[in-house]
Amino acid sequence: MLDSASEVEFSEEKTTEEISQLSYLQLSSLALSGDTAYSEKTSTGFPEKTGYPDSVYIMAANIFQGIRFEKSPEKVLIKYGNEPLPSSTESEDESFQRLSYELAFSALKFQDILETILIDSYIFPSTIIPDHLNSLIIVMLYDFQDRKFQARLLSDNEESIAEVLEVENLLNSFKTKLAAALARCRIKHDALSIYHILPETVRNQELRASTLPLYAWINTCKISPEEVYHSLKKKGYNKVKSVLHIDNKVFAVDQHCYDVLIFPSHLKSDLLNIDLFKDYKLVFQDKSRSLAVHSVKALLNMDDDILMVNTGSWYTVAHMSVLTNNNTSKIFVCGVQSQAKDPDLKNLCTKMGCKNIEILHETFINLESKDHRLQKVKVILLLPRCSGLGVSNPVEFILNEHEDTGLLKDFSQGGPSEDKLHVLAQQQYEQLTHAMKFTRAQAVVYCTYSVYPEENEAVVKKALEFQDHGTKVQSYRLSPPVLPLCSLKEIHLSTDKFFRMEPSEITNGCFLSVLTRERDPSETVSVKDVLARAAAKGLLDGIELGKPSKREKKKKKSKMSLPKSSTSDSSRIQMKIAEFLSQETNASAHQSGTLTTKTSLPQKNTNQVGSSSQVRKSNKPTTNPLVPTLMKNTPPSRPYERTTNFVRPRPEDRMIALKPIEIVLPPVMLPFSSPQGIRSQIPAQHFYYRWVGPKTVMPGYLPTPSIPRRGKKPKENLPSSLPRHPRPWL
């Protein structure tokens, strides 16, 4: 039992005056964090605290016992026991855990002040209190002054705990002395309220936490963004560009991540009751984790695997799985040391529709790059444990990211000590350098909640500077994250290829860095690999991929022998053209008696004429189909031997880039009078030569062949008055 040795009597008038003075003194009310679960609104519209259930006090006392500041023996004012208080099964509920952590963290921030009040009010040492109850007294005293020393409202169906009732009765009996001690403490520090005694960084942190909007990403495995917008509109939510300073039911789409929605903070209790969140179609999570997974997604190919290190929240893994749902990628989650947590992740994945996740129970440092399971890992997402000083709500950070509760000490003082910061930076450096040793990986995404350069830029630059250049793989280099920069401030902060977001009223602080290296040339994707991937994805249904070995060998041989055979075929074709034209010329000369021409055309002269400037070169090379076309469209005047060695080139021949050669043919007198017949049968996509016979043949001159320009009608006959060279092909 708690015994009171002595108690100083105060007049009723003085007691009323002191308590009224303390009515506005709020240490760090839970209303700042938007939590009004155990409060009622007064006539002025402000929430009035009614207290917590007994189980919350017990759990908060146990948390405080583990994170409290220990003082040197000569400075110890109150001794705390080592035995935890027995807790009920209700403490496992998420809402109870959140309330308990918030209460313990608030008591931690004011541990020195609360201990001073207990001693100044003569509770210590006048009252004999077991040491193991001192943690419970601290957390209940904080809540007592936060309720302006008003009595707690108990629920009828709530089960009472003996230790809580015992401490509550003690505090009520010393209510006047506690109020007076609190007033003297305020005067001593010359502060409007004890809340102003906190470090400025802590006060700014709590102020940001009261206005920080809620971020939620869309589970596209279950629902599309358009369906989400429509469903929210039916619930009375309107889409706006910004949710700042808006009290209505609104939402906005994030500018950096297309699948992230933003809601005002006061709507959380209402949003948790709609089906979109109950069915995991919308998931609350801090924006920085969405930035990390989107940065990884931008670096992936269709079948690249991912290794996630220190993921913290399972929601980060689920979001990565949702973004790669259409890929054949596999996500390896590293560092899940307790197999008891496997069912939690598997259950969550089943609810959210995620299927491509595999759990690794080894720690990341113990994983080897040659592990057969990780041979297809191309991107490593590293989310190292950090100080987290960019976070506005430390309790949310601890619970959501499964971080060590010891970080609450650093948050309560505005930052970690230099020694602890050095230890964290060294751990981050070791993890980053180990990630760079995975030879098959092509990129590492490094993301923290910290605002300290020692944990961010310094770690990355040091890892790049001392990376092993002796391996055969390419070295890592710094690359800018593939994220849109939405303001001049973001552009300024990202000039050195790092992505930074400073803590503000709209977002937590975040640091993001992407390290990439060039892919190994030996890993260049071949046609065979592309076809194999397509077959694995079901894109080649009904098509079987045969063994290409014989085909490739045959193809290789044909390519090696192609240049020689192509040259000999070209010579034979040119000789046949010359022979054919000489026959036709002789026939025309015999009929008219006016034309004489040579019976053969040397190959050498043909090549020389091909480079002459008198003939305009066409954009397409003259190909073999020219010859059979002329033979088909030109009826001979006398029988001649049909050429049979002109064949269509095989598909393999098309793969060789031949040197274009232009052949200028001598003028020929065709046996028919009109050239329209040949013109209509020549394909439009090729430039072929025409021979047009003059109506009146004049001795001493020969008509010159002309090539029509593209898009321009060819001229039928040239004026006879123009001077012509008798042999234009020379």
XYZ file of C-alpha atoms in Angstrom:
730
model
C 0.000 0.000 0.000
C 0.984 3.608 -0.500
C 1.475 5.482 2.777
C 1.450 9.273 3.128
C 3.746 10.479 5.904
C 2.763 14.135 5.831
C 0.714 16.477 3.725
C 0.895 20.277 3.586
C -2.536 21.954 3.765
C -3.402 24.692 1.288
C -6.372 27.000 1.455
C -9.243 26.275 -0.923
C -8.945 29.726 -2.481
C -5.253 29.336 -3.285
C -5.801 25.860 -4.701
C -8.480 27.118 -7.096
C -6.240 29.958 -8.240
C -3.238 27.720 -8.959
C -5.254 25.143 -10.857
C -6.830 27.872 -12.991
C -3.367 29.157 -13.819
C -2.414 25.692 -15.034
C -5.500 25.285 -17.200
C -3.680 26.415 -20.317
C -0.396 24.670 -19.546
C -0.298 21.734 -21.925
C 2.959 19.814 -22.030
C 2.567 18.050 -25.302
C -1.053 17.105 -25.671
C -2.051 14.160 -27.788
C -4.263 16.534 -29.709
C -1.147 17.781 -31.482
C -0.765 14.394 -33.106
C -4.400 14.353 -34.123
C -5.353 11.591 -31.667
C -8.706 12.309 -30.006
C -9.681 8.696 -29.331
C -10.043 9.306 -25.594
C -11.282 12.905 -25.503
C -14.521 14.817 -25.641
C -15.205 18.226 -27.131
C -16.121 21.085 -24.819
C -18.376 24.027 -25.591
C -15.377 25.898 -26.997
C -14.758 23.180 -29.575
C -11.420 21.970 -28.156
C -11.018 18.335 -27.125
C -11.094 17.648 -23.394
C -9.072 14.646 -22.229
C -10.929 11.948 -20.358
C -8.046 9.582 -19.675
C -7.044 6.144 -20.943
C -8.038 2.571 -20.153
C -6.038 0.866 -17.425
C -4.301 -1.465 -19.889
C -2.885 1.531 -21.795
C -1.286 2.897 -18.600
C 0.287 -0.487 -17.844
C 1.712 -0.911 -21.320
C 2.953 2.697 -21.422
C 4.714 2.174 -18.075
C 6.507 -0.919 -19.412
C 7.598 0.985 -22.552
C 8.833 3.911 -20.479
C 10.757 1.503 -18.248
C 12.738 0.338 -21.287
C 13.466 3.733 -22.855
C 13.887 6.029 -19.825
C 17.074 8.000 -19.237
C 19.375 6.491 -16.646
C 21.319 8.918 -14.491
C 24.512 8.578 -12.540
C 24.086 7.301 -8.954
C 24.819 10.702 -7.390
C 22.071 12.338 -9.492
C 19.392 9.690 -9.073
C 16.195 11.186 -7.651
C 13.806 8.300 -8.194
C 14.699 4.638 -8.470
C 12.974 2.479 -11.056
C 12.635 -1.240 -10.711
C 13.542 -3.784 -13.356
C 10.372 -5.855 -13.230
C 7.716 -5.113 -15.850
C 4.100 -4.821 -14.848
C 1.770 -7.629 -15.938
C -0.134 -6.613 -19.072
C -3.388 -7.897 -20.512
C -4.081 -9.358 -23.944
C -5.589 -6.044 -25.032
C -2.071 -4.633 -25.239
C -1.599 -6.587 -28.467
C -4.254 -4.494 -30.193
C -2.745 -1.983 -32.647
C -4.764 0.972 -31.378
C -3.777 0.231 -27.766
C -0.130 -0.038 -28.776
C -0.248 3.315 -30.524
C -1.809 5.056 -27.528
C 0.654 3.415 -25.143
C 3.693 4.452 -27.194
C 2.442 8.018 -27.476
C 1.885 8.257 -23.727
C 5.291 6.739 -22.938
C 7.047 9.035 -25.419
C 5.366 12.110 -23.941
C 6.439 11.088 -20.438
C 9.979 10.488 -21.708
C 10.248 14.019 -23.091
C 9.359 15.463 -19.691
C 11.080 12.882 -17.469
C 13.254 15.444 -15.649
C 10.364 17.850 -15.094
C 7.976 15.130 -13.905
C 10.555 13.769 -11.458
C 11.145 17.287 -10.121
C 7.391 17.798 -9.633
C 7.083 14.531 -7.707
C 9.886 15.536 -5.343
C 8.773 19.174 -5.034
C 5.250 18.065 -4.138
C 6.618 15.843 -1.330
C 5.255 12.632 -2.845
C 8.888 11.526 -2.681
C 10.245 10.686 -0.149
C 7.191 11.126 2.106
C 5.361 8.219 0.483
C 6.672 4.675 0.440
C 6.255 3.470 -3.147
C 7.548 0.197 -4.586
C 10.218 0.847 -7.207
C 8.482 -1.132 -9.931
C 5.492 1.283 -9.749
C 7.539 4.439 -10.327
C 7.299 4.117 -14.121
C 3.522 3.881 -13.805
C 3.471 6.994 -11.593
C 5.450 8.982 -14.198
C 3.155 8.165 -17.150
C -0.027 8.669 -15.105
C 1.262 11.997 -13.736
C 1.839 13.229 -17.268
C -1.728 12.319 -18.240
C -3.071 13.806 -14.977
C -1.616 17.263 -15.656
C -2.626 16.958 -19.324
C -6.237 16.610 -18.098
C -5.746 19.782 -16.003
C -5.780 17.647 -12.863
C -9.364 16.591 -13.476
C -10.687 13.153 -12.548
C -10.613 10.381 -15.146
C -13.892 9.197 -16.641
C -14.133 5.431 -16.291
C -16.146 3.219 -18.580
C -18.776 0.971 -17.011
C -17.651 -2.148 -18.827
C -13.939 -1.507 -18.321
C -12.025 -3.881 -16.107
C -9.916 -2.106 -13.482
C -6.325 -2.968 -12.617
C -5.297 -2.744 -8.992
C -1.941 -1.030 -9.603
C -3.583 1.673 -11.720
C -6.251 2.416 -9.117
C -3.614 2.592 -6.383
C -1.474 5.144 -8.241
C -4.531 7.136 -9.321
C -5.720 7.530 -5.735
C -2.260 8.715 -4.683
C -2.125 11.394 -7.384
C -5.632 12.621 -6.576
C -4.693 13.018 -2.924
C -1.692 15.197 -3.895
C -3.525 17.144 -6.609
C -3.031 20.552 -5.008
C 0.647 20.070 -4.311
C 1.264 18.739 -7.800
C -0.399 21.814 -9.348
C 1.697 24.141 -7.215
C 4.924 22.336 -8.075
C 4.071 22.551 -11.767
C 3.498 26.322 -11.501
C 6.831 26.863 -9.741
C 8.615 24.867 -12.432
C 7.117 27.085 -15.125
C 8.178 30.231 -13.295
C 11.672 28.888 -12.767
C 12.180 28.375 -16.504
C 10.455 31.677 -17.350
C 8.207 29.900 -19.846
C 4.596 30.508 -20.807
C 4.095 26.784 -20.470
C 6.296 23.815 -19.693
C 5.875 22.781 -23.304
C 8.200 25.675 -24.218
C 10.962 24.173 -22.093
C 11.400 21.429 -24.723
C 14.153 21.856 -27.331
C 13.076 23.859 -30.354
C 13.612 20.908 -32.697
C 11.172 18.803 -30.658
C 8.562 21.567 -30.623
C 8.837 22.080 -34.376
C 8.594 18.330 -34.855
C 5.337 18.133 -32.914
C 3.931 21.147 -34.749
C 4.603 19.480 -38.108
C 3.063 16.254 -36.875
C -0.202 18.059 -36.120
C -0.575 19.249 -39.727
C 1.171 16.496 -41.716
C -1.275 15.093 -44.293
C -1.958 11.390 -44.771
C -0.452 9.496 -47.700
C -1.974 6.332 -49.146
C -0.981 4.314 -52.209
C -3.384 2.531 -54.537
C -3.237 -1.254 -54.712
C -3.538 -1.595 -58.494
C -3.689 -5.384 -58.144
C -7.215 -4.915 -56.854
C -8.460 -1.620 -58.239
C -7.561 1.040 -60.801
C -6.946 4.710 -59.906
C -10.068 5.761 -61.818
C -12.195 3.368 -59.773
C -10.694 4.764 -56.560
C -11.508 8.338 -57.613
C -15.072 7.317 -58.426
C -15.522 5.483 -55.127
C -14.164 8.411 -53.094
C -16.440 10.797 -54.950
C -19.447 8.664 -54.011
C -18.319 8.938 -50.363
C -18.306 12.735 -50.609
C -14.581 13.296 -51.248
C -13.662 15.886 -53.860
C -10.430 15.849 -55.853
C -8.315 19.000 -55.423
C -4.771 20.073 -56.249
C -3.680 20.639 -52.638
C -5.138 19.488 -49.300
C -3.360 22.094 -47.178
C -5.539 24.231 -44.920
C -8.711 22.502 -46.124
C -11.113 21.099 -43.542
C -13.512 19.458 -45.987
C -13.481 15.893 -47.322
C -10.936 16.224 -50.122
C -7.992 14.348 -51.605
C -5.197 15.071 -54.082
C -2.846 13.049 -56.287
C 0.827 13.225 -55.369
C 3.091 14.943 -57.896
C 5.991 12.500 -57.525
C 4.127 9.168 -57.423
C 1.128 8.721 -59.690
C -0.428 6.019 -57.469
C -0.245 7.950 -54.172
C -3.160 9.981 -52.795
C -3.020 12.715 -50.133
C -5.692 13.350 -47.482
C -5.967 15.930 -44.668
C -4.804 14.510 -41.336
C -8.125 15.019 -39.519
C -9.866 12.536 -41.848
C -7.957 9.436 -40.712
C -10.662 8.013 -38.445
C -13.256 8.497 -41.167
C -11.067 6.949 -43.875
C -10.316 3.835 -41.823
C -14.017 3.006 -41.830
C -14.493 2.940 -45.614
C -14.146 -0.256 -47.643
C -11.221 1.004 -49.725
C -8.952 0.806 -46.672
C -10.617 -2.209 -45.078
C -10.096 -4.253 -48.269
C -6.469 -3.078 -48.743
C -7.306 -1.215 -51.939
C -5.813 1.895 -50.354
C -2.908 1.589 -47.907
C -1.615 4.281 -45.561
C 2.177 4.711 -45.702
C 4.697 7.514 -45.563
C 5.572 9.047 -48.911
C 9.318 8.448 -48.678
C 8.833 4.677 -48.972
C 6.744 5.193 -52.100
C 9.535 7.311 -53.576
C 11.985 4.468 -52.922
C 9.960 1.734 -54.620
C 9.145 3.965 -57.599
C 12.866 4.670 -58.026
C 13.496 0.916 -58.130
C 10.674 0.362 -60.629
C 12.253 2.857 -63.049
C 15.464 0.775 -63.150
C 13.900 -2.625 -63.845
C 13.621 -4.727 -66.962
C 10.763 -7.165 -67.332
C 12.461 -10.113 -65.617
C 14.925 -8.447 -63.222
C 14.763 -9.586 -59.600
C 14.912 -7.250 -56.578
C 16.608 -7.608 -53.193
C 15.067 -5.518 -50.399
C 17.153 -4.893 -47.263
C 15.807 -3.563 -43.921
C 12.360 -3.053 -45.348
C 10.757 -2.372 -41.982
C 7.071 -2.204 -42.864
C 5.541 -5.077 -44.838
C 3.611 -2.430 -46.758
C 6.842 -1.385 -48.489
C 7.310 -4.955 -49.739
C 3.677 -5.113 -50.834
C 3.952 -1.826 -52.734
C 7.044 -3.080 -54.570
C 5.177 -6.264 -55.464
C 2.187 -4.319 -56.781
C 4.383 -2.147 -59.015
C 6.033 -5.257 -60.543
C 2.827 -7.251 -60.862
C 2.991 -7.233 -64.675
C 6.647 -8.322 -64.718
C 8.233 -11.699 -64.141
C 10.366 -10.178 -61.382
C 10.809 -11.826 -57.990
C 11.241 -9.838 -54.776
C 13.614 -11.190 -52.118
C 13.033 -9.801 -48.622
C 16.195 -9.980 -46.539
C 16.669 -9.866 -42.790
C 13.462 -11.508 -41.552
C 15.257 -13.333 -38.747
C 12.204 -14.709 -36.979
C 10.228 -17.310 -38.878
C 7.291 -16.499 -36.638
C 6.789 -13.365 -38.741
C 6.422 -15.346 -41.965
C 2.691 -15.981 -41.501
C 2.117 -12.260 -40.960
C 3.726 -11.398 -44.285
C 2.079 -14.268 -46.140
C -1.307 -13.356 -44.712
C -0.845 -9.739 -45.734
C 0.283 -10.743 -49.237
C -2.798 -12.935 -49.628
C -5.087 -10.068 -48.628
C -3.345 -7.634 -50.975
C -2.968 -9.978 -53.959
C 0.862 -10.102 -53.931
C 2.479 -13.302 -55.251
C 6.106 -12.679 -56.248
C 7.690 -12.391 -52.765
C 10.274 -14.735 -51.226
C 11.577 -14.383 -47.651
C 15.264 -14.795 -46.778
C 16.012 -15.392 -43.107
C 19.720 -14.575 -43.398
C 20.990 -11.153 -42.442
C 22.114 -9.049 -45.368
C 25.769 -8.996 -44.323
C 25.796 -12.811 -44.285
C 24.394 -13.094 -47.805
C 26.917 -13.883 -50.529
C 26.803 -12.467 -54.018
C 27.230 -15.987 -55.440
C 24.027 -17.219 -53.801
C 22.179 -19.168 -56.508
C 18.874 -17.601 -55.475
C 20.133 -14.108 -56.234
C 21.643 -14.629 -59.681
C 18.932 -12.593 -61.402
C 18.919 -9.752 -58.859
C 19.644 -6.533 -60.753
C 18.472 -3.882 -58.269
C 19.059 -3.733 -54.498
C 16.814 -1.494 -52.382
C 18.669 -0.535 -49.202
C 16.630 1.081 -46.419
C 19.199 1.240 -43.600
C 18.384 1.910 -39.993
C 19.003 5.580 -39.352
C 18.395 8.307 -36.794
C 15.066 9.125 -38.438
C 15.278 12.779 -37.532
C 13.404 13.728 -40.706
C 10.240 12.135 -39.300
C 7.616 14.350 -37.701
C 5.776 11.632 -35.771
C 8.313 9.345 -34.070
C 5.696 6.924 -32.744
C 4.317 6.280 -36.225
C 7.870 5.761 -37.455
C 8.681 3.243 -34.714
C 5.493 1.241 -35.154
C 5.256 1.281 -38.937
C 8.923 0.617 -39.678
C 9.477 -1.794 -36.759
C 12.380 0.297 -35.556
C 14.059 0.021 -32.159
C 12.120 1.843 -29.450
C 15.448 3.182 -28.205
C 15.273 5.764 -31.011
C 12.586 7.543 -29.002
C 15.351 8.762 -26.679
C 16.990 10.589 -29.571
C 13.664 12.056 -30.706
C 12.918 13.332 -27.209
C 16.212 15.263 -27.138
C 16.069 16.574 -30.702
C 18.750 14.285 -32.146
C 21.237 11.512 -31.448
C 24.590 11.983 -29.794
C 27.699 12.244 -31.953
C 28.866 8.800 -30.902
C 25.578 7.165 -31.843
C 25.462 9.042 -35.148
C 28.938 7.747 -35.957
C 27.869 4.174 -35.160
C 24.802 4.447 -37.401
C 26.841 5.922 -40.265
C 29.384 3.101 -40.023
C 26.619 0.465 -40.183
C 25.104 2.163 -43.220
C 28.482 2.312 -44.951
C 29.091 -1.403 -44.365
C 25.694 -2.329 -45.783
C 26.127 -0.115 -48.840
C 29.585 -1.459 -49.650
C 28.302 -5.022 -49.235
C 25.477 -4.281 -51.667
C 28.032 -3.052 -54.210
C 29.799 -6.435 -54.044
C 26.928 -8.234 -55.772
C 28.513 -8.507 -59.201
C 25.311 -9.237 -61.092
C 23.464 -6.265 -59.618
C 23.325 -3.185 -61.817
C 21.881 -0.611 -59.395
C 21.555 0.168 -55.678
C 18.833 2.477 -54.343
C 19.770 3.990 -50.943
C 17.000 5.726 -48.982
C 16.861 7.119 -45.416
C 14.624 9.237 -43.189
C 17.627 11.162 -41.914
C 18.478 14.823 -42.384
C 22.126 14.409 -41.347
C 24.753 14.484 -44.149
C 26.813 11.996 -42.112
C 24.146 9.354 -42.805
C 23.383 10.415 -46.358
C 25.828 12.086 -48.752
C 28.920 11.194 -46.738
C 28.069 7.474 -46.722
C 27.379 7.357 -50.471
C 30.463 9.340 -51.470
C 32.697 7.276 -49.231
C 31.340 4.031 -50.669
C 31.915 5.258 -54.232
C 35.420 6.437 -53.422
C 36.575 3.184 -51.839
C 34.752 0.701 -54.068
C 36.771 -2.196 -55.428
C 37.916 -1.338 -58.973
C 39.851 -4.579 -59.391
C 36.843 -6.704 -60.324
C 35.922 -7.321 -63.927
C 32.510 -5.670 -63.554
C 31.900 -1.994 -64.211
C 32.285 0.476 -61.325
C 29.314 2.180 -59.740
C 28.577 5.812 -60.394
C 26.072 8.299 -59.039
C 22.893 8.703 -61.095
C 19.956 11.054 -60.534
C 16.746 9.296 -59.427
C 14.031 9.079 -62.071
C 11.594 11.293 -60.172
C 9.916 14.537 -61.253
C 11.181 17.738 -59.631
C 8.083 19.759 -58.808
C 9.525 22.979 -57.415
C 12.564 25.231 -57.608
C 13.549 24.103 -54.124
C 13.621 20.464 -55.202
C 15.668 21.371 -58.251
C 18.163 23.239 -56.059
C 18.397 20.328 -53.596
C 18.971 17.824 -56.430
C 21.759 19.586 -58.295
C 24.342 17.032 -57.118
C 22.271 14.009 -58.298
C 20.824 13.367 -54.833
C 17.090 13.619 -54.164
C 16.238 15.367 -50.897
C 13.027 16.408 -49.191
C 13.305 18.562 -46.104
C 10.805 18.118 -43.245
C 7.866 20.457 -43.751
C 4.166 20.810 -43.026
C 3.341 18.558 -45.994
C 5.956 15.799 -45.857
C 8.609 14.105 -43.754
C 12.282 14.472 -44.538
C 13.785 12.036 -47.011
C 17.105 11.315 -48.739
C 17.372 9.202 -51.887
C 20.414 8.162 -53.880
C 20.748 5.857 -56.912
C 24.013 4.125 -57.796
C 24.205 2.487 -61.215
C 26.795 0.920 -63.466
C 26.889 -0.006 -67.134
C 25.709 -3.465 -67.985
C 28.353 -6.065 -68.765
C 28.759 -6.264 -72.595
C 28.792 -10.043 -72.304
C 25.253 -9.846 -70.932
C 23.902 -8.137 -74.039
C 20.471 -9.538 -74.735
C 20.448 -11.741 -77.849
C 17.527 -12.562 -80.116
C 17.426 -16.007 -78.568
C 17.016 -14.505 -75.080
C 14.263 -12.183 -76.248
C 12.346 -15.087 -77.799
C 12.832 -17.169 -74.679
C 11.470 -14.356 -72.507
C 8.517 -13.882 -74.840
C 7.762 -17.604 -74.714
C 7.956 -17.561 -70.916
C 5.410 -14.734 -70.815
C 3.035 -16.611 -73.136
C 3.444 -14.207 -76.030
C 4.390 -16.973 -78.502
C 1.392 -19.257 -78.040
C 1.390 -22.004 -80.672
C 4.899 -21.187 -81.871
C 7.709 -23.567 -81.051
C 11.268 -22.408 -80.879
C 13.425 -24.901 -82.798
C 17.054 -25.601 -82.188
C 18.967 -22.867 -83.959
C 22.359 -24.549 -83.973
C 22.277 -26.039 -87.512
C 20.493 -23.044 -88.904
C 23.005 -20.641 -87.413
C 25.909 -22.689 -88.788
C 24.373 -22.746 -92.275
C 23.659 -19.043 -92.025
C 27.224 -18.328 -90.976
C 28.634 -20.308 -93.918
C 26.383 -18.538 -96.402
C 27.454 -15.153 -95.030
C 31.122 -16.010 -95.434
C 30.717 -17.183 -99.047
C 28.275 -14.478 -100.052
C 30.633 -11.663 -101.084
C 32.529 -13.825 -103.572
C 29.451 -15.332 -105.203
C 27.764 -11.958 -105.275
C 30.659 -10.440 -107.192
C 30.733 -13.233 -109.797
C 26.960 -13.094 -110.241
C 27.172 -9.348 -110.761
C 29.775 -9.782 -113.511
C 27.717 -12.428 -115.291
C 24.604 -10.282 -115.061
C 26.396 -7.301 -116.582
C 27.744 -9.428 -119.446
C 24.280 -10.821 -120.139
C 22.869 -7.284 -120.183
C 25.482 -6.205 -122.679
C 24.860 -9.258 -124.893
C 21.093 -8.784 -124.750
C 21.287 -5.103 -125.646
C 23.676 -5.712 -128.490
C 21.280 -8.252 -129.980
C 18.393 -5.839 -129.759
C 20.461 -3.020 -131.211
C 21.529 -5.141 -134.174
C 17.922 -6.092 -134.804
C 16.803 -2.482 -134.757
C 19.660 -1.381 -137.000
C 18.825 -4.095 -139.550
C 15.185 -3.012 -139.738
C 15.762 0.757 -139.987
C 19.123 0.751 -141.716
C 20.070 3.896 -139.887
C 21.488 2.786 -136.550
C 24.895 1.293 -135.899
C 26.195 0.370 -132.488
C 28.801 -1.684 -130.879
C 28.049 -5.333 -130.239
C 29.591 -5.476 -126.827
C 30.092 -3.245 -123.864
C 33.187 -3.837 -121.751
C 32.644 -4.220 -118.017
C 35.292 -1.671 -117.251
C 33.535 1.048 -119.219
C 30.297 0.193 -117.469
C 31.810 0.827 -114.081
C 33.287 4.100 -115.264
C 30.006 5.288 -116.612
C 28.370 4.390 -113.308
C 30.413 7.104 -111.645
C 29.764 9.687 -114.331
C 28.090 12.903 -113.339
C 25.882 12.954 -116.439
C 23.451 10.506 -114.873
C 21.614 11.427 -111.678
C 22.098 8.780 -108.989
C 18.946 7.284 -107.542
C 18.319 6.901 -103.823
C 17.939 3.116 -104.134
C 20.553 0.806 -105.570
C 19.795 -0.957 -108.853
C 18.980 -4.538 -108.016
C 18.743 -7.763 -109.923
C 14.965 -7.698 -110.564
C 15.635 -5.128 -113.311
C 16.805 -7.745 -115.793
C 13.877 -10.172 -115.699
C 11.491 -7.235 -115.891
C 13.061 -5.965 -119.101
C 13.081 -9.437 -120.602
C 9.412 -9.863 -119.784
C 8.314 -6.510 -121.131
C 10.461 -6.419 -124.282
C 9.239 -8.693 -127.112
C 12.215 -9.752 -129.204
C 12.277 -9.307 -132.967
C 14.123 -12.569 -133.501
C 14.503 -15.728 -131.510
C 17.152 -15.618 -128.858
C 18.359 -17.802 -126.042
C 16.445 -17.235 -122.779
C 18.606 -16.431 -119.774
C 17.934 -18.869 -116.939
C 20.551 -18.058 -114.349
C 18.789 -14.974 -112.998
C 17.208 -16.083 -109.720
C 15.653 -14.227 -106.824
C 18.216 -13.650 -104.062
C 17.762 -15.749 -100.982
C 16.734 -14.108 -97.683
C 20.274 -14.505 -96.431
C 21.508 -12.265 -99.237
C 19.395 -9.390 -98.002
C 21.331 -9.295 -94.794
C 24.495 -8.211 -96.626
C 24.773 -4.515 -97.398
C 25.892 -4.436 -101.061
C 27.604 -1.503 -102.624
C 25.164 0.242 -104.957
C 26.203 0.230 -108.658
C 24.432 2.232 -111.345
C 24.446 1.001 -114.919
C 23.784 3.396 -117.794
C 22.475 1.489 -120.765
C 22.980 2.610 -124.410
C 19.990 3.797 -126.412
C 17.885 1.081 -127.949
C 15.313 1.282 -130.731
C 12.302 -0.698 -129.492
C 10.236 -2.601 -132.052
C 6.922 -1.058 -130.961
C 6.043 2.560 -131.626
C 4.622 3.605 -128.230
C 6.403 3.331 -124.880
C 3.155 3.203 -122.872
C 3.138 -0.567 -122.716
C 6.427 -0.837 -120.895
C 5.677 2.127 -118.670
C 2.534 0.577 -117.238
C 4.288 -2.655 -116.261
C 7.331 -1.267 -114.489
C 6.930 -1.348 -110.661
C 6.557 2.094 -109.135
C 8.997 1.518 -106.318
C 12.037 1.087 -108.576
C 13.768 3.569 -110.912
C 14.168 1.829 -114.259
C 15.480 3.201 -117.539
C 13.217 3.702 -120.558
C 14.172 3.686 -124.205
C 12.068 5.960 -126.302
C 12.322 5.673 -130.079
C 12.279 8.977 -131.997
C 9.593 9.566 -134.555
C 12.153 10.761 -137.056
C 15.573 9.271 -136.975
C 18.287 11.713 -137.914
C 21.698 10.521 -138.857
C 24.519 11.410 -136.559
C 22.698 11.593 -133.341
C 21.279 9.176 -130.865
C 18.490 9.853 -128.331
C 19.731 10.018 -124.764
C 17.978 8.025 -122.001
C 16.532 10.131 -119.227
C 15.606 9.319 -115.634
C 12.367 10.900 -114.388
C 12.511 12.724 -111.078
C 10.380 11.480 -108.218
C 7.020 13.233 -108.218
C 7.613 14.616 -111.720
C 6.212 13.259 -114.973
C 8.850 12.049 -117.400
C 9.245 13.886 -120.677
C 8.260 11.832 -123.692
C 10.615 13.349 -126.255
C 13.347 15.899 -125.989
C 13.529 18.723 -128.534
C 15.635 17.755 -131.518
C 17.307 21.134 -131.555
C 19.212 20.452 -128.314
C 22.804 19.359 -128.790
C 23.357 15.709 -127.847
C 26.457 13.755 -127.259
C 26.455 10.761 -129.589
C 27.821 8.461 -126.872
C 26.653 9.625 -123.445
C 27.835 6.488 -121.675
C 31.501 7.168 -122.462
